[in-house]
Structures are given as structure tokens and as C-alpha cells.
Amino acid sequence: MPEYKLTPEGKVLLPMDDGTEQEFIFTEELIPAYTLSDPLVMNDGCKITTIDEWRKRRDEILNIYENHVFGKTPEIPFNLSTTVLEDWAPAFDGTARRKQIQLTITTEFGYHSADMLLYAPISDVPVPAFLGLNFNGNQSIEPDPNIILTSSWVRDNPQNGVIYNQATDISRGSADSRWPVKMILKEGFALVTLYYGDFDPDYDDGFQNGLHAIFNPPGAIRDGSSWGAVGAWAFGLMRALDVLENESAINASKVTVIGHSRLGKTSLWAGAQDERFFAVIDNESGCGGSALNKRCFGENALAINARFPHWFCQNFHHYNDNEASIPMDTHGLLSLIAPRPLYVASAAEDLWSDPKGMFLAQKAAKPVYEFLGKPGLPMEEFPDLSKTDLTGQQAYHVRPGKHDLTLFDWTQYVRFIKRHLGEE
Ligand code: GTR
């Protein structure tokens, strides 16, 4: 967090990118009173009593998220094709294998491509997989010289080898602390990753590039529920799953979608829309992800929409300084993942993303898991640091440290998924 001042009411004043200062809440006492809509009650007030009714309620909640938060994924026809850039080749001294595939999405308005990197253990049977987008290109996840260096636009980061928005060889392995590939492989999982900017470069360009360019006709007028960048990234994850369905080395019915931070928001949105995902892992998604927006703790709608106007749909901007009127808070988004395994995790020093708000959202989604006959979140109270309980379909932890995706986090995720695969 940058340097801050305190207001007389105890709020924190932070400088914004545009030179203004904005007030934020960083203490529980200042959280406004709020009520959460019941995910098991229809918009017309009828209580859900059957699975069929839940399916209708699920559509209502999905609809709220399409109209008010992430925007609608366009329904125009598209074609997905693949080119194998590198077929299964030995990796890590022959203890595992690597494959690279180019995906191309084509619509009547053009085409767009993304590179997919797969690592898999040596196995005669299809293996379960973790699928996650990365922030800096596939080459950043592991210092393996065979990984194709992205030629796409990447956010500048000279320290990590991204100069003038182009990744260089120095960027190889620069994010490897977030991707413990060897551990994941050793536990019997494949790891599949793609660069998020291949689906939509992460800057506000008025939705002219990335997938937006080929799904929205040139000159088309966007409306309040037109999809934003998170929507395009989530679409990329769903297309990656389409490709995995045709990949014999991978058990596509056992793919866990994982993401950190803005990509945690993305993994939630992909898992909510696409029930083929076996499980969802949200690492520190915070505001607009799993943190309850109505708590207004740390990052709020005004701050996120000002700094990242392209992430959400335009209607989400109506909730700037107006979180109380959000029709369905983030427990609704989490309930769209029920009854599938869902892990939400935070870091104690990452107050900007509201660790407690993420825990409370998991807890508020629990009745949906129970309604669907599955044990939900096993912990009643906000847990001690690093405490986990993996006995339910939902899990949560808050570990010490900053905003990051660490080996501790991955170790819990692997254990959690193995439990749900019946392996632990
Ligand atoms: C922050 C943003 C968060 C989070 C994070 C990230 O600047 O405020 O909502 O998404 O970026 O993605 O790293």
C-alpha cells in the first residue's frame, strides 16, 4: 500500500493515479451496516425448495452478474482451431513432458490467437489438471528455454525483463515462485497455462483489441452490460478447457481453474459460467472477486473502476460509492460454483483485498452447498493464520504475508483437490 494519511473518522486517505485522494475503510468498526440477499430466494421472494427451482435461481444470479458486474459473454458464433507448436517433448530431464498449442478463435469479424503451455507427468492414463492464466507470458512461469516467448503486448516490467511492452529472454522464469511446476507434476497433476493478455491486453483501449475486436462488430455501440476484460479472460479459460477436452493426456472432467488477484476474479467468473470446471481456486481476488462489496473494506467499486475502467461492464460503475444497492453480492457469485469444490484464500497483509470479506462471502454461500447436499465451509469463525480445514466442498485460509501466490497456497490447493479426487 502507498503512503497514507488518516481522516478524523479513522478512514485512510490514499492518493489515486489521477492525483486526487480517496477515503478507504481499513477497520471493521467503520464498515457500513449491510444486508445480503438470500441466494436461496428467487427475485420474486419465493423460497427455493427443489433442485429445479435452484437451477432457475442460478440463472437469475448468473444474469445479475452478467448485467451488473462482468458483462455478457457475446453469443455470436465462433470457431476454435488449434495448431500444435510443440508436441509432447521431454521436460525436466525426462521426468515430465511439455506441449505447446496455439488456439485460434475466429468470428465473422476476424481471428485472435493465444499460446497454451502444458506440462504433464509421465502417465499412461489421462491426468487431472490445474488451468490458470499468467500475467507475463508463458515463459515467465518456469526458466525452461523451450517455452515460446510471448510476442504479445505485456505490461512493462524492466526488472522482470519486459521492456517497451515486449517480453525478453530475461523474463524467463521471472514468476516461477508463483508456479511450483515440479511439485504440481510430482503430485500427479498437469499444469496448463496461457498468457491473459493473449485474450485481452490489460489496458483501457475502449475495447478495440483482443477478443473484443472480433466479437463486437467494428463501430458497434456497447451498452451497460457489454463484457469487459475479465469477461474476455474468462472466455479464454473456457476455450482452453475446450482444447483440453480433445487432449488425451488430460482428464478434462478433472480440470481445476485457478487464478491470482484479477485472475482470481477471472477464475471465479469462468467457473461460474462453465460448469465443466471440476473445481475453482480463487487466490486473493478481493474487490469485484470474492470479497463482499458491501463491506467497502479496502479497495471499493469507485477505486477499482477508476483504476481499471475496462475490467467490468459499465453497469458496475453505477455502484461507485453505492455498494449498498448491489442486487447480489459476491456470495452469489460463489454460489454459482456450488456444489463443486471452491477454495478462496487470502494473505494477512493484503488488507486492500479484504481477507475477512472473502471469508464471509464463502460463509454466506455455504447454505447453497448444503441445500445441494454437500458439506460447505467447515469453519464458523475467521480462522487463525495458516489454519486450513479441507473437509468441506468449500475451503478458506489466510496465510501470513503479502499479496502473492505462494508455495504454501499451492500446497493447500493440491491437498484440497486430491481430497476431492478421492486421493487423500
Ligand atoms: C490491484 C487491484 C486488485 C487486484 C490486483 C491484481 O491493483 O487493485 O483488485 O486485482 O491489482 O490483479 O494484481
Short mmCIF file of C-alpha atoms and ligand atoms in Angstrom, two decimals:
data_model
loop_
_atom_site.label_atom_id
_atom_site.label_comp_id
_atom_site.label_asym_id
_atom_site.label_seq_id
_atom_site.Cartn_x
_atom_site.Cartn_y
_atom_site.Cartn_z
CA MET A 1 0.00 0.00 0.00
CA PRO A 2 1.30 3.51 -0.76
CA GLU A 3 1.89 6.21 1.91
CA TYR A 4 -1.36 7.14 3.57
CA LYS A 5 -3.00 9.73 5.84
CA LEU A 6 -5.83 9.19 8.32
CA THR A 7 -9.06 11.22 8.30
CA PRO A 8 -10.56 12.32 11.66
CA GLU A 9 -13.13 9.46 11.28
CA GLY A 10 -10.30 6.95 11.05
CA LYS A 11 -10.58 6.34 7.30
CA VAL A 12 -7.42 6.06 5.26
CA LEU A 13 -6.73 8.71 2.61
CA LEU A 14 -4.85 7.31 -0.36
CA PRO A 15 -3.54 9.14 -3.42
CA MET A 16 -5.16 7.93 -6.64
CA ASP A 17 -3.46 7.65 -10.04
CA ASP A 18 -5.26 10.82 -11.22
CA GLY A 19 -3.76 12.93 -8.41
CA THR A 20 -6.91 13.02 -6.25
CA GLU A 21 -7.17 11.49 -2.79
CA GLN A 22 -9.83 8.98 -1.82
CA GLU A 23 -11.06 7.64 1.52
CA PHE A 24 -10.88 3.94 2.31
CA ILE A 25 -12.02 1.79 5.20
CA PHE A 26 -9.43 -0.39 6.88
CA THR A 27 -11.12 -1.07 10.23
CA GLU A 28 -14.08 -3.33 10.95
CA GLU A 29 -15.76 -0.61 13.08
CA LEU A 30 -16.20 1.68 10.06
CA ILE A 31 -17.89 -0.90 7.83
CA PRO A 32 -21.40 0.31 6.93
CA ALA A 33 -24.39 -1.79 8.02
CA TYR A 34 -25.41 -4.02 5.12
CA THR A 35 -27.75 -6.86 4.25
CA LEU A 36 -27.05 -9.72 1.88
CA SER A 37 -29.68 -11.12 -0.48
CA ASP A 38 -30.53 -14.74 0.14
CA PRO A 39 -29.17 -16.86 -2.74
CA LEU A 40 -31.91 -19.41 -1.98
CA VAL A 41 -34.78 -16.96 -2.51
CA MET A 42 -35.93 -16.01 -6.02
CA ASN A 43 -36.04 -12.35 -7.06
CA ASP A 44 -39.84 -12.52 -6.62
CA GLY A 45 -39.44 -13.61 -2.99
CA CYS A 46 -40.23 -17.35 -3.42
CA LYS A 47 -38.07 -19.69 -1.36
CA ILE A 48 -36.18 -22.39 -3.26
CA THR A 49 -37.25 -25.89 -2.25
CA THR A 50 -36.25 -28.12 -5.16
CA ILE A 51 -33.19 -28.62 -7.37
CA ASP A 52 -35.21 -27.47 -10.39
CA GLU A 53 -36.01 -24.25 -8.58
CA TRP A 54 -32.33 -23.83 -7.72
CA ARG A 55 -31.46 -24.12 -11.42
CA LYS A 56 -33.85 -21.22 -12.10
CA ARG A 57 -32.40 -19.23 -9.23
CA ARG A 58 -28.92 -20.00 -10.53
CA ASP A 59 -29.91 -18.45 -13.87
CA GLU A 60 -31.18 -15.36 -12.06
CA ILE A 61 -27.90 -14.90 -10.19
CA LEU A 62 -25.86 -15.52 -13.34
CA ASN A 63 -27.99 -12.94 -15.04
CA ILE A 64 -27.31 -10.40 -12.30
CA TYR A 65 -23.58 -10.99 -12.71
CA GLU A 66 -23.84 -10.63 -16.50
CA ASN A 67 -25.87 -7.46 -16.28
CA HIS A 68 -24.25 -5.73 -13.33
CA VAL A 69 -20.69 -6.94 -12.87
CA PHE A 70 -18.69 -8.69 -15.60
CA GLY A 71 -20.98 -8.15 -18.58
CA LYS A 72 -22.43 -10.65 -21.02
CA THR A 73 -20.26 -13.04 -22.96
CA PRO A 74 -21.35 -12.44 -26.58
CA GLU A 75 -23.29 -15.27 -28.13
CA ILE A 76 -22.21 -14.85 -31.74
CA PRO A 77 -20.87 -17.95 -33.50
CA PHE A 78 -17.13 -18.59 -33.34
CA ASN A 79 -14.76 -21.29 -34.44
CA LEU A 80 -11.93 -22.64 -32.30
CA SER A 81 -8.96 -24.24 -34.05
CA THR A 82 -5.60 -25.41 -32.80
CA THR A 83 -2.08 -25.76 -34.15
CA VAL A 84 0.40 -27.89 -32.27
CA LEU A 85 3.52 -25.74 -31.89
CA GLU A 86 5.43 -28.40 -29.98
CA ASP A 87 4.14 -31.93 -29.45
CA TRP A 88 4.80 -33.78 -26.20
CA ALA A 89 8.52 -33.43 -25.58
CA PRO A 90 10.58 -34.47 -22.57
CA ALA A 91 10.79 -31.86 -19.80
CA PHE A 92 12.64 -31.69 -16.50
CA ASP A 93 15.25 -34.27 -17.56
CA GLY A 94 12.63 -36.63 -18.89
CA THR A 95 10.66 -36.83 -15.63
CA ALA A 96 7.73 -34.99 -17.26
CA ARG A 97 6.60 -33.73 -20.67
CA ARG A 98 5.70 -30.43 -22.28
CA LYS A 99 3.41 -29.48 -25.13
CA GLN A 100 2.58 -26.10 -26.67
CA ILE A 101 -0.54 -25.41 -28.67
CA GLN A 102 -1.76 -22.30 -30.44
CA LEU A 103 -5.51 -21.69 -30.11
CA THR A 104 -7.22 -19.54 -32.70
CA ILE A 105 -10.68 -18.11 -32.21
CA THR A 106 -12.36 -16.92 -35.38
CA THR A 107 -15.59 -14.98 -35.83
CA GLU A 108 -17.03 -13.24 -38.87
CA PHE A 109 -15.08 -10.14 -37.76
CA GLY A 110 -11.60 -11.68 -37.62
CA TYR A 111 -9.44 -14.02 -35.61
CA HIS A 112 -7.31 -13.96 -32.49
CA SER A 113 -4.71 -16.42 -31.18
CA ALA A 114 -3.29 -17.47 -27.82
CA ASP A 115 -0.47 -19.84 -26.88
CA MET A 116 -1.13 -22.64 -24.42
CA LEU A 117 1.64 -24.33 -22.44
CA LEU A 118 1.06 -27.78 -20.96
CA TYR A 119 3.28 -29.70 -18.58
CA ALA A 120 2.17 -33.21 -17.64
CA PRO A 121 3.61 -36.05 -15.60
CA ILE A 122 4.57 -39.22 -17.43
CA SER A 123 1.42 -41.31 -17.21
CA ASP A 124 -0.45 -43.96 -19.19
CA VAL A 125 -3.80 -42.55 -18.12
CA PRO A 126 -5.26 -39.06 -18.51
CA VAL A 127 -4.32 -36.89 -15.52
CA PRO A 128 -6.22 -34.15 -13.66
CA ALA A 129 -5.00 -30.62 -14.34
CA PHE A 130 -4.72 -27.13 -12.95
CA LEU A 131 -5.52 -24.47 -15.52
CA GLY A 132 -4.63 -20.84 -14.88
CA LEU A 133 -3.82 -17.69 -16.77
CA ASN A 134 -0.48 -15.99 -16.16
CA PHE A 135 0.41 -12.29 -16.03
CA ASN A 136 3.62 -12.02 -18.08
CA GLY A 137 3.66 -14.69 -20.76
CA ASN A 138 4.07 -18.46 -20.54
CA GLN A 139 7.86 -18.10 -20.45
CA SER A 140 7.59 -16.32 -17.08
CA ILE A 141 6.32 -19.37 -15.18
CA GLU A 142 9.47 -21.51 -15.49
CA PRO A 143 13.05 -20.91 -16.66
CA ASP A 144 12.68 -23.56 -19.37
CA PRO A 145 14.36 -22.24 -22.55
CA ASN A 146 11.94 -24.27 -24.69
CA ILE A 147 8.89 -22.27 -23.69
CA ILE A 148 7.85 -19.99 -26.53
CA LEU A 149 8.48 -16.37 -25.59
CA THR A 150 5.30 -14.36 -25.98
CA SER A 151 5.37 -11.73 -28.70
CA SER A 152 2.17 -10.11 -27.37
CA TRP A 153 1.94 -6.79 -25.55
CA VAL A 154 2.93 -7.26 -21.89
CA ARG A 155 2.74 -4.71 -19.07
CA ASP A 156 6.12 -3.02 -18.74
CA ASN A 157 8.32 -4.52 -16.06
CA PRO A 158 12.01 -3.90 -16.85
CA GLN A 159 13.12 -5.64 -13.66
CA ASN A 160 11.45 -8.82 -14.86
CA GLY A 161 12.62 -8.48 -18.43
CA VAL A 162 9.62 -6.79 -20.04
CA ILE A 163 10.83 -3.71 -21.90
CA TYR A 164 8.69 -1.46 -24.11
CA ASN A 165 5.83 -3.90 -23.54
CA GLN A 166 7.79 -6.79 -25.08
CA ALA A 167 8.96 -9.82 -23.11
CA THR A 168 12.68 -10.59 -23.44
CA ASP A 169 14.64 -13.72 -22.51
CA ILE A 170 15.31 -12.13 -19.12
CA SER A 171 11.63 -12.63 -18.32
CA ARG A 172 12.03 -16.42 -18.45
CA GLY A 173 11.13 -17.84 -15.05
CA SER A 174 10.51 -14.39 -13.57
CA ALA A 175 7.23 -15.57 -11.99
CA ASP A 176 8.39 -19.09 -11.10
CA SER A 177 7.78 -18.57 -7.38
CA ARG A 178 4.07 -18.44 -8.24
CA TRP A 179 4.16 -21.65 -10.29
CA PRO A 180 5.70 -24.63 -8.44
CA VAL A 181 5.56 -26.73 -11.58
CA LYS A 182 7.68 -29.63 -10.34
CA MET A 183 5.64 -30.03 -7.16
CA ILE A 184 2.37 -29.96 -9.13
CA LEU A 185 3.70 -32.61 -11.54
CA LYS A 186 5.02 -34.76 -8.71
CA GLU A 187 1.55 -34.77 -7.15
CA GLY A 188 0.18 -36.23 -10.38
CA PHE A 189 -1.34 -33.11 -11.96
CA ALA A 190 -0.79 -31.46 -15.29
CA LEU A 191 -0.33 -27.70 -15.31
CA VAL A 192 -1.82 -25.73 -18.16
CA THR A 193 -1.31 -22.02 -18.57
CA LEU A 194 -1.89 -19.23 -21.07
CA TYR A 195 -0.99 -15.55 -21.06
CA TYR A 196 -4.06 -13.46 -20.14
CA GLY A 197 -3.05 -10.63 -22.48
CA ASP A 198 -3.39 -13.03 -25.41
CA PHE A 199 -7.15 -12.75 -24.88
CA ASP A 200 -7.28 -9.08 -23.98
CA PRO A 201 -4.31 -6.78 -23.34
CA ASP A 202 -4.76 -5.33 -19.86
CA TYR A 203 -5.20 -1.64 -20.60
CA ASP A 204 -8.14 0.59 -21.36
CA ASP A 205 -8.32 1.00 -25.13
CA GLY A 206 -12.08 1.34 -25.47
CA PHE A 207 -12.40 -2.40 -26.22
CA GLN A 208 -10.75 -2.16 -29.63
CA ASN A 209 -8.30 -5.03 -29.32
CA GLY A 210 -8.14 -8.63 -28.04
CA LEU A 211 -11.28 -10.73 -28.20
CA HIS A 212 -13.46 -7.63 -28.04
CA ALA A 213 -12.34 -6.69 -31.54
CA ILE A 214 -13.59 -9.95 -33.05
CA PHE A 215 -16.78 -10.33 -31.02
CA ASN A 216 -18.13 -6.81 -31.29
CA PRO A 217 -18.66 -5.64 -34.86
CA PRO A 218 -16.47 -2.67 -35.80
CA GLY A 219 -18.29 0.51 -34.76
CA ALA A 220 -20.84 -1.38 -32.63
CA ILE A 221 -22.20 0.54 -29.69
CA ARG A 222 -21.53 -1.03 -26.33
CA ASP A 223 -24.21 -0.98 -23.69
CA GLY A 224 -24.11 -1.16 -19.90
CA SER A 225 -23.87 -4.94 -19.86
CA SER A 226 -21.29 -5.38 -22.65
CA TRP A 227 -18.43 -7.57 -21.44
CA GLY A 228 -15.20 -6.18 -20.07
CA ALA A 229 -11.68 -7.55 -19.86
CA VAL A 230 -12.43 -10.07 -17.08
CA GLY A 231 -15.16 -11.47 -19.33
CA ALA A 232 -12.71 -11.89 -22.19
CA TRP A 233 -10.09 -13.56 -19.97
CA ALA A 234 -12.73 -15.94 -18.59
CA PHE A 235 -13.79 -16.75 -22.14
CA GLY A 236 -10.16 -17.66 -22.84
CA LEU A 237 -10.17 -20.12 -19.93
CA MET A 238 -13.33 -21.75 -21.24
CA ARG A 239 -11.78 -22.14 -24.69
CA ALA A 240 -8.68 -23.63 -23.10
CA LEU A 241 -10.96 -26.21 -21.49
CA ASP A 242 -12.48 -26.94 -24.92
CA VAL A 243 -8.98 -27.72 -26.15
CA LEU A 244 -8.24 -29.93 -23.15
CA GLU A 245 -11.36 -31.95 -23.94
CA ASN A 246 -9.53 -33.11 -27.05
CA GLU A 247 -6.21 -33.70 -25.34
CA SER A 248 -5.84 -37.38 -24.47
CA ALA A 249 -3.14 -36.82 -21.83
CA ILE A 250 -5.55 -34.73 -19.72
CA ASN A 251 -8.67 -35.79 -17.86
CA ALA A 252 -10.83 -32.84 -18.90
CA SER A 253 -13.53 -33.68 -16.37
CA LYS A 254 -10.99 -33.02 -13.60
CA VAL A 255 -9.72 -29.57 -14.50
CA THR A 256 -9.40 -27.07 -11.67
CA VAL A 257 -9.36 -23.43 -12.71
CA ILE A 258 -7.06 -21.25 -10.62
CA GLY A 259 -6.19 -17.56 -10.61
CA HIS A 260 -4.49 -14.92 -8.51
CA SER A 261 -5.84 -11.43 -7.91
CA ARG A 262 -7.51 -10.04 -11.08
CA LEU A 263 -7.08 -13.54 -12.45
CA GLY A 264 -8.79 -14.87 -9.30
CA LYS A 265 -11.81 -12.76 -10.27
CA THR A 266 -11.43 -14.32 -13.72
CA SER A 267 -11.27 -17.90 -12.46
CA LEU A 268 -14.44 -17.33 -10.42
CA TRP A 269 -16.25 -15.92 -13.44
CA ALA A 270 -15.09 -18.78 -15.68
CA GLY A 271 -16.09 -21.39 -13.07
CA ALA A 272 -19.44 -19.70 -12.51
CA GLN A 273 -20.35 -19.67 -16.20
CA ASP A 274 -18.93 -23.03 -17.16
CA GLU A 275 -19.94 -25.98 -15.02
CA ARG A 276 -17.47 -28.27 -16.77
CA PHE A 277 -14.77 -26.96 -14.44
CA PHE A 278 -14.26 -29.55 -11.72
CA ALA A 279 -13.20 -27.04 -9.08
CA VAL A 280 -12.33 -23.36 -8.69
CA ILE A 281 -9.49 -21.71 -6.79
CA ASP A 282 -9.53 -18.02 -6.06
CA ASN A 283 -6.29 -16.66 -4.66
CA GLU A 284 -6.76 -13.15 -3.23
CA SER A 285 -9.24 -11.84 -5.79
CA GLY A 286 -10.56 -9.13 -3.45
CA CYS A 287 -12.85 -6.38 -4.74
CA GLY A 288 -15.02 -7.46 -7.67
CA GLY A 289 -13.92 -11.04 -6.97
CA SER A 290 -14.90 -12.83 -3.78
CA ALA A 291 -14.66 -10.01 -1.19
CA LEU A 292 -18.12 -8.77 -0.15
CA ASN A 293 -18.50 -5.44 -1.96
CA LYS A 294 -20.99 -4.12 0.59
CA ARG A 295 -18.35 -4.11 3.33
CA CYS A 296 -16.45 -1.43 1.37
CA PHE A 297 -13.30 -2.61 3.18
CA GLY A 298 -10.05 -1.76 1.38
CA GLU A 299 -10.47 -1.49 -2.38
CA ASN A 300 -14.00 -0.41 -3.31
CA ALA A 301 -16.02 -0.07 -6.51
CA LEU A 302 -15.02 3.56 -7.09
CA ALA A 303 -11.30 2.80 -6.79
CA ILE A 304 -11.33 -0.32 -8.95
CA ASN A 305 -13.48 1.22 -11.67
CA ALA A 306 -11.34 4.36 -11.73
CA ARG A 307 -8.04 2.48 -12.00
CA PHE A 308 -9.28 -0.32 -14.20
CA PRO A 309 -12.26 1.04 -16.18
CA HIS A 310 -12.01 -1.85 -18.63
CA TRP A 311 -12.30 -4.80 -16.23
CA PHE A 312 -16.04 -4.82 -15.55
CA CYS A 313 -19.13 -3.85 -17.51
CA GLN A 314 -20.25 -0.23 -17.48
CA ASN A 315 -23.21 -1.03 -15.20
CA PHE A 316 -20.78 -1.99 -12.43
CA HIS A 317 -19.66 1.65 -12.36
CA HIS A 318 -23.15 2.56 -11.02
CA TYR A 319 -22.07 1.02 -7.75
CA ASN A 320 -19.26 3.51 -7.20
CA ASP A 321 -19.94 4.92 -3.71
CA ASN A 322 -23.16 2.97 -3.93
CA GLU A 323 -22.28 -0.62 -2.98
CA ALA A 324 -25.39 -0.90 -0.79
CA SER A 325 -27.57 -1.13 -3.89
CA ILE A 326 -25.73 -4.07 -5.46
CA PRO A 327 -28.54 -6.59 -6.08
CA MET A 328 -26.46 -9.67 -5.26
CA ASP A 329 -23.12 -9.57 -3.51
CA THR A 330 -20.18 -11.90 -4.11
CA HIS A 331 -21.64 -14.81 -2.12
CA GLY A 332 -23.98 -15.10 -5.11
CA LEU A 333 -21.03 -15.46 -7.47
CA LEU A 334 -19.55 -18.15 -5.21
CA SER A 335 -22.87 -19.97 -5.01
CA LEU A 336 -22.79 -20.37 -8.81
CA ILE A 337 -19.83 -22.69 -8.29
CA ALA A 338 -21.74 -24.91 -5.83
CA PRO A 339 -21.70 -27.82 -5.29
CA ARG A 340 -18.22 -28.04 -6.88
CA PRO A 341 -15.08 -27.64 -4.76
CA LEU A 342 -14.23 -23.98 -4.19
CA TYR A 343 -11.16 -22.67 -2.36
CA VAL A 344 -10.84 -18.97 -1.54
CA ALA A 345 -7.62 -17.74 0.07
CA SER A 346 -6.14 -14.51 1.37
CA ALA A 347 -2.98 -13.04 2.85
CA ALA A 348 -2.99 -11.23 6.18
CA GLU A 349 -1.07 -8.19 4.95
CA ASP A 350 -3.24 -7.90 1.86
CA LEU A 351 -5.89 -5.73 3.54
CA TRP A 352 -6.59 -3.98 0.23
CA SER A 353 -8.34 -7.19 -0.90
CA ASP A 354 -10.29 -7.62 2.38
CA PRO A 355 -9.39 -11.12 3.65
CA LYS A 356 -12.31 -11.17 6.07
CA GLY A 357 -14.76 -10.10 3.36
CA MET A 358 -13.60 -13.07 1.27
CA PHE A 359 -14.12 -15.44 4.21
CA LEU A 360 -17.60 -14.01 4.89
CA ALA A 361 -18.59 -14.45 1.24
CA GLN A 362 -17.59 -18.13 1.39
CA LYS A 363 -19.61 -18.48 4.57
CA ALA A 364 -22.64 -16.76 3.03
CA ALA A 365 -22.51 -19.17 0.06
CA LYS A 366 -22.47 -22.20 2.37
CA PRO A 367 -26.29 -22.58 2.55
CA VAL A 368 -26.31 -23.25 -1.20
CA TYR A 369 -23.77 -26.07 -0.81
CA GLU A 370 -25.83 -27.54 1.99
CA PHE A 371 -29.04 -27.18 0.01
CA LEU A 372 -27.34 -29.15 -2.76
CA GLY A 373 -26.49 -31.86 -0.24
CA LYS A 374 -22.77 -31.15 0.17
CA PRO A 375 -20.82 -30.01 3.21
CA GLY A 376 -19.90 -26.36 2.74
CA LEU A 377 -17.32 -24.29 4.58
CA PRO A 378 -16.29 -26.23 7.70
CA MET A 379 -15.10 -23.21 9.73
CA GLU A 380 -17.56 -20.91 11.51
CA GLU A 381 -15.14 -18.20 12.63
CA PHE A 382 -12.46 -16.28 10.75
CA PRO A 383 -9.52 -18.69 11.12
CA ASP A 384 -6.12 -18.23 12.70
CA LEU A 385 -3.21 -17.60 10.37
CA SER A 386 -2.40 -20.55 8.07
CA LYS A 387 -5.18 -22.68 9.52
CA THR A 388 -6.95 -24.82 6.94
CA ASP A 389 -9.76 -27.32 7.08
CA LEU A 390 -10.19 -29.28 3.90
CA THR A 391 -13.13 -31.43 4.94
CA GLY A 392 -15.85 -29.49 3.07
CA GLN A 393 -16.53 -28.57 -0.55
CA GLN A 394 -15.53 -25.03 0.39
CA ALA A 395 -12.23 -24.05 1.97
CA TYR A 396 -10.58 -20.85 3.10
CA HIS A 397 -7.24 -19.81 4.55
CA VAL A 398 -5.46 -16.61 5.42
CA ARG A 399 -1.70 -17.02 5.47
CA PRO A 400 0.86 -14.53 6.77
CA GLY A 401 2.42 -12.19 4.23
CA LYS A 402 1.60 -10.04 1.28
CA HIS A 403 -0.48 -10.18 -1.89
CA ASP A 404 1.05 -13.13 -3.76
CA LEU A 405 0.55 -16.74 -4.81
CA THR A 406 2.97 -18.83 -2.78
CA LEU A 407 4.06 -22.42 -2.28
CA PHE A 408 2.01 -22.52 0.92
CA ASP A 409 -1.11 -21.59 -1.08
CA TRP A 410 -0.42 -24.17 -3.79
CA THR A 411 0.29 -26.88 -1.22
CA GLN A 412 -3.18 -26.40 0.29
CA TYR A 413 -4.82 -26.31 -3.17
CA VAL A 414 -3.15 -29.54 -4.24
CA ARG A 415 -4.19 -31.28 -1.00
CA PHE A 416 -7.75 -29.95 -1.32
CA ILE A 417 -8.15 -31.14 -4.90
CA LYS A 418 -6.57 -34.52 -4.14
CA ARG A 419 -9.13 -34.98 -1.39
CA HIS A 420 -11.89 -34.27 -3.86
CA LEU A 421 -10.37 -36.69 -6.32
CA GLY A 422 -10.50 -39.27 -3.56
CA GLU A 423 -6.71 -39.45 -3.39
CA GLU A 424 -6.12 -38.19 0.13
C1 GTR B 1 -4.71 -4.37 -7.87
C2 GTR B 1 -6.20 -4.28 -7.84
C3 GTR B 1 -6.80 -5.53 -7.30
C4 GTR B 1 -6.13 -6.78 -7.84
C5 GTR B 1 -4.68 -6.60 -8.20
C6 GTR B 1 -4.03 -7.57 -9.14
O1 GTR B 1 -4.09 -3.23 -8.24
O2 GTR B 1 -6.50 -3.19 -7.06
O3 GTR B 1 -8.18 -5.54 -7.49
O4 GTR B 1 -6.85 -7.35 -8.85
O5 GTR B 1 -4.41 -5.38 -8.76
O6 GTR B 1 -4.65 -8.14 -10.02
O7 GTR B 1 -2.82 -7.72 -9.05
#
